Short mmCIF file of C-alpha atoms in Angstrom, two decimals:
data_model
loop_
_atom_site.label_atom_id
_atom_site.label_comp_id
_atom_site.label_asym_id
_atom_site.label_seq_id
_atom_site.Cartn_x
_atom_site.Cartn_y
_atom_site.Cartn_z
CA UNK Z 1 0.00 0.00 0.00
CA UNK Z 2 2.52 2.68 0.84
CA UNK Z 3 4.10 1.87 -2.79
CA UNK Z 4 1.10 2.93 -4.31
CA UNK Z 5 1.16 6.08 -2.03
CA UNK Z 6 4.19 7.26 -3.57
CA UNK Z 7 4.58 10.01 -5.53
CA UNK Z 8 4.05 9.36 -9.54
CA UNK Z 9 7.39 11.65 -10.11
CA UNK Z 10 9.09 9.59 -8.03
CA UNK Z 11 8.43 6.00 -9.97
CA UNK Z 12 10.28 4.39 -12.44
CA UNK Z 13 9.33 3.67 -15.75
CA UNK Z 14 9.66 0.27 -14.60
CA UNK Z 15 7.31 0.98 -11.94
CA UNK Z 16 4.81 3.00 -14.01
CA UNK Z 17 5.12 0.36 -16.64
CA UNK Z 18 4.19 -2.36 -14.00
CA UNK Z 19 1.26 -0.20 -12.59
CA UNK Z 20 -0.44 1.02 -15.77
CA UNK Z 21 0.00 -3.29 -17.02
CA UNK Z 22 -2.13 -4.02 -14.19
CA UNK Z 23 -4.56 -1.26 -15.18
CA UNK Z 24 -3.64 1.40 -13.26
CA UNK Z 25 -4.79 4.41 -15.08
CA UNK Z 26 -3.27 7.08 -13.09
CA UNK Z 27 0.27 5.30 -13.70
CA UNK Z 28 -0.58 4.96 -17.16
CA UNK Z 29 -0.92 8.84 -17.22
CA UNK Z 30 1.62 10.05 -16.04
CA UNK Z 31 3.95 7.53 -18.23
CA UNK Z 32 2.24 9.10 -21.14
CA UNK Z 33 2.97 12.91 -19.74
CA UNK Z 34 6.76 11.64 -19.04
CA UNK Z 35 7.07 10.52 -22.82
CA UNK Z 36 4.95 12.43 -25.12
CA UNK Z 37 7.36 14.73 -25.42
CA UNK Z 38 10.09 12.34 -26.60
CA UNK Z 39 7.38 10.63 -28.55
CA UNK Z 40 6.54 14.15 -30.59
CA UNK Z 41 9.77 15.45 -31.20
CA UNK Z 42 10.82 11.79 -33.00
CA UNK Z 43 7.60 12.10 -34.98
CA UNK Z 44 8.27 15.93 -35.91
CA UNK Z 45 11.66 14.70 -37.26
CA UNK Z 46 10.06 11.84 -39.68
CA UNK Z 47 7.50 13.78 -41.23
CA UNK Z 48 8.32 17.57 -40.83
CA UNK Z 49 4.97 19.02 -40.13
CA UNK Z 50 4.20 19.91 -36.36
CA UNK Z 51 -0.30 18.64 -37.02
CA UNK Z 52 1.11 15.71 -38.32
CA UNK Z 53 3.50 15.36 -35.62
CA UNK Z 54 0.94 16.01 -33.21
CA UNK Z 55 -1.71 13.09 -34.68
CA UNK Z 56 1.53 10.54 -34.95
CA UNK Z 57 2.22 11.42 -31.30
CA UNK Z 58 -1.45 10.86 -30.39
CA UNK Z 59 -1.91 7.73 -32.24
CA UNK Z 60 1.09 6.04 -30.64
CA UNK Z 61 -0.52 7.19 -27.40
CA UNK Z 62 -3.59 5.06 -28.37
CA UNK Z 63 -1.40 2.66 -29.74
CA UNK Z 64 0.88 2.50 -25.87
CA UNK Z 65 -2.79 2.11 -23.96
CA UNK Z 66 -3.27 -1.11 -26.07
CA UNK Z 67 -0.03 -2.30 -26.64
CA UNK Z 68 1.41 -1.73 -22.85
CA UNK Z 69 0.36 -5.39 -21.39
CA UNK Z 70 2.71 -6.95 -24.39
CA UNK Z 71 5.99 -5.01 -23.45
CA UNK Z 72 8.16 -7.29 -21.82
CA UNK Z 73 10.89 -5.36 -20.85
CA UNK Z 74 13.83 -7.07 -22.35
CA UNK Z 75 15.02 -3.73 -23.94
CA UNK Z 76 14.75 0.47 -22.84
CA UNK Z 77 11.09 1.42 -22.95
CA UNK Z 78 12.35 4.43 -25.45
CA UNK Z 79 13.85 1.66 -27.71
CA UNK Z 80 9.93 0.32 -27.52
CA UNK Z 81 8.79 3.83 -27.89
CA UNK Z 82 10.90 4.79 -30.84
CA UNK Z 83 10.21 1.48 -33.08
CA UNK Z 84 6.29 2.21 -32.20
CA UNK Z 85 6.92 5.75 -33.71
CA UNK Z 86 8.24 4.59 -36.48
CA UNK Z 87 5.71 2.34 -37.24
CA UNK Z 88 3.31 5.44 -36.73
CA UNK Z 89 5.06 7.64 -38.58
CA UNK Z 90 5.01 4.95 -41.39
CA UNK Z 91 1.54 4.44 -41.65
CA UNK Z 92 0.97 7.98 -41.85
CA UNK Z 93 2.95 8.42 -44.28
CA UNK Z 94 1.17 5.26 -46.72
CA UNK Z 95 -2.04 6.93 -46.15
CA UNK Z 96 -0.15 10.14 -47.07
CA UNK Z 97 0.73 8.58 -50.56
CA UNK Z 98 -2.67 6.63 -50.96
CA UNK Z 99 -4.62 9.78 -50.15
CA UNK Z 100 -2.38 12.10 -52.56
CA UNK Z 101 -3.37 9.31 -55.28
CA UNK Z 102 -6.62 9.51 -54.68
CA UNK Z 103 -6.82 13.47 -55.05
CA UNK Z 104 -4.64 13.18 -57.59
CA UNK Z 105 -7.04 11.14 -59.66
CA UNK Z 106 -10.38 13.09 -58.99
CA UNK Z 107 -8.67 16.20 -60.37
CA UNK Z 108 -8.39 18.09 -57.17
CA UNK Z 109 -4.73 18.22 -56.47
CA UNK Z 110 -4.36 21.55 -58.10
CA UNK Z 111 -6.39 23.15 -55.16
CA UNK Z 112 -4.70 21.70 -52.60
CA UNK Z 113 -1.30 21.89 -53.48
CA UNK Z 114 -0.65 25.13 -52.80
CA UNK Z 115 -0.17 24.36 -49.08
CA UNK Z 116 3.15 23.12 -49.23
CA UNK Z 117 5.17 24.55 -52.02
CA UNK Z 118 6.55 27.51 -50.14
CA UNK Z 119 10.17 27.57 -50.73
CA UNK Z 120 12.25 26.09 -47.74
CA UNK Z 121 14.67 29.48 -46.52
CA UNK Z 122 16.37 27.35 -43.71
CA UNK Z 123 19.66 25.50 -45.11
CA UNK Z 124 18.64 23.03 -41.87
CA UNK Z 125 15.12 22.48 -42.71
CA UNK Z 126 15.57 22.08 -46.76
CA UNK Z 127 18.18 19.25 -45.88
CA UNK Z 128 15.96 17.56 -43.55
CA UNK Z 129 12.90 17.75 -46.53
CA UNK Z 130 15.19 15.91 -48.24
CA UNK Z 131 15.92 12.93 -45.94
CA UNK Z 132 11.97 12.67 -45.78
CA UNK Z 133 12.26 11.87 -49.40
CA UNK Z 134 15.05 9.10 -49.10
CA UNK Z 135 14.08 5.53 -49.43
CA UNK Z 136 12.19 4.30 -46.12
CA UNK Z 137 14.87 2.26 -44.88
CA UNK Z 138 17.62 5.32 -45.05
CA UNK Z 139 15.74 7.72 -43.88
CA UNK Z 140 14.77 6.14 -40.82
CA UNK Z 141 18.35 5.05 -40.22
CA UNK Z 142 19.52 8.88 -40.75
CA UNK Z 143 16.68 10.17 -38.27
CA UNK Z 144 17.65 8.15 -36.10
CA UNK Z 145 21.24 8.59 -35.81
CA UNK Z 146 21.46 12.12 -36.84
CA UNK Z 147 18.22 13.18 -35.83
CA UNK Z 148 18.12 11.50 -32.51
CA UNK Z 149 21.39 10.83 -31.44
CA UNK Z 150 21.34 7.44 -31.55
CA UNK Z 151 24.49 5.42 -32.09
CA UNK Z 152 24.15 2.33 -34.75
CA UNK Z 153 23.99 -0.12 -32.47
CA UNK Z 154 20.92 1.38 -31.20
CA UNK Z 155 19.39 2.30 -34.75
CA UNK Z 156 19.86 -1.10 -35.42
CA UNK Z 157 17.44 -2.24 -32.47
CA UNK Z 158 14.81 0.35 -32.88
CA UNK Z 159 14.82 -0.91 -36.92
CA UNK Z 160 15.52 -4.27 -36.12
CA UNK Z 161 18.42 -5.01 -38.43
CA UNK Z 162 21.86 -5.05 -38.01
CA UNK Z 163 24.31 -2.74 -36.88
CA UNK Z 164 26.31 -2.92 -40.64
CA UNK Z 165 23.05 -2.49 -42.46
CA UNK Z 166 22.40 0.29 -40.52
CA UNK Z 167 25.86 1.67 -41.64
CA UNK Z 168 25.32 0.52 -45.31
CA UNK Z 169 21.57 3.04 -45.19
CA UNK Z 170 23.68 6.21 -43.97
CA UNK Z 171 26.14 5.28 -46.41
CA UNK Z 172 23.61 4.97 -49.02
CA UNK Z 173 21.83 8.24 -48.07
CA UNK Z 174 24.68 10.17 -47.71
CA UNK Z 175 25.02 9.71 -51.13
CA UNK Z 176 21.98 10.19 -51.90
CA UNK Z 177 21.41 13.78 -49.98
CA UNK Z 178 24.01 14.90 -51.91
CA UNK Z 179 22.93 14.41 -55.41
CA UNK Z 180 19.36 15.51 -54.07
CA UNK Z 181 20.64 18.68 -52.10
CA UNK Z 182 22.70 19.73 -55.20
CA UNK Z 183 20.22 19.24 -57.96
CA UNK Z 184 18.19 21.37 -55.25
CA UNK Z 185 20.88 23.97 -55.20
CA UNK Z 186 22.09 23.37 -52.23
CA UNK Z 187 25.82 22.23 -52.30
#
């Protein structure tokens, strides 16, 4: 009883994690406020658009509420976190495309398209447009490392590859960025 007393700020993860399993809501809670932040600022970084970031975040917050009685623990719950924003981020991004098509054919793209073409200003941001258009695999691995600060070894858990193949995608991207940021004028 007097564990339960504690203060929320004062638990774990590990102890939230256990609580919020059993159905604790109030754990559950404040597990969410702890992480949300880390959970929107990976999401901002794969797609580039704070709404978008915002709905990823959300849906992976949905996603955590169903999802927390299968994490076992056998790894950092950010590792758990970050592949779960991924897949988020990835699924936003296929409805993305499908929806696109789907304007696309009804005529209707014209109308729309006019949100996003600003010119990018920010040497930073136009780079970072341009990992969002690299092949899935790369331009998670980039985010990752560069984006989050994650070594290779931990890419490569969050992605669930290896550690070389992790290597090989920044390889292949940093190739990549290059011919893409100087047909852009960038380099």
């Amino acid at each position: 009883m007097t564990a339960m007393m504690l203060d929320d700020s004062e638990a774990s993860d590990a102890e939230l994690i256990g609580r919020a399993r059993g159905g604790d809501r109030g754990a559950f809670g404040k597990l969410l406020e702890r992480h949300y932040g880390f959970v929107y600022r990976a999401a901002y970084r794969w797609c580039g658009r704070k709404a978008d970031a915002e709905d990823i975040a959300q849906d992976v917050c949905v996603r955590l509420g169903r999802a927390i009685r299968d994490y076992q623990g056998n790894g950092a719950f950010t590792t758990w976190l970050y592949a779960m924003t991924l897949n988020a981020s990835r699924d936003m991004m296929r409805k993305r495309a499908r929806d696109s098509a789907k304007t696309e054919a009804f005529g209707t793209y014209a109308l729309i398209a006019g949100q996003g073409s600003a010119e990018i200003q920010d040497p930073a941001e136009a780079l970072w447009a341009a990992v969002r258009m690299l092949p899935d695999k790369q331009r998670d691995a980039v985010l990752l490392v560069y984006g989050e600060g994650l070594s290779h070894a931990a890419a490569a858990v969050v992605m669930a590859i290896s550690e070389a193949t992790v290597s090989w995608h920044i390889h292949e991207a940093k190739k990549r960025l290059k011919l893409l940021m100087r047909s852009a004028g960038e380099v």
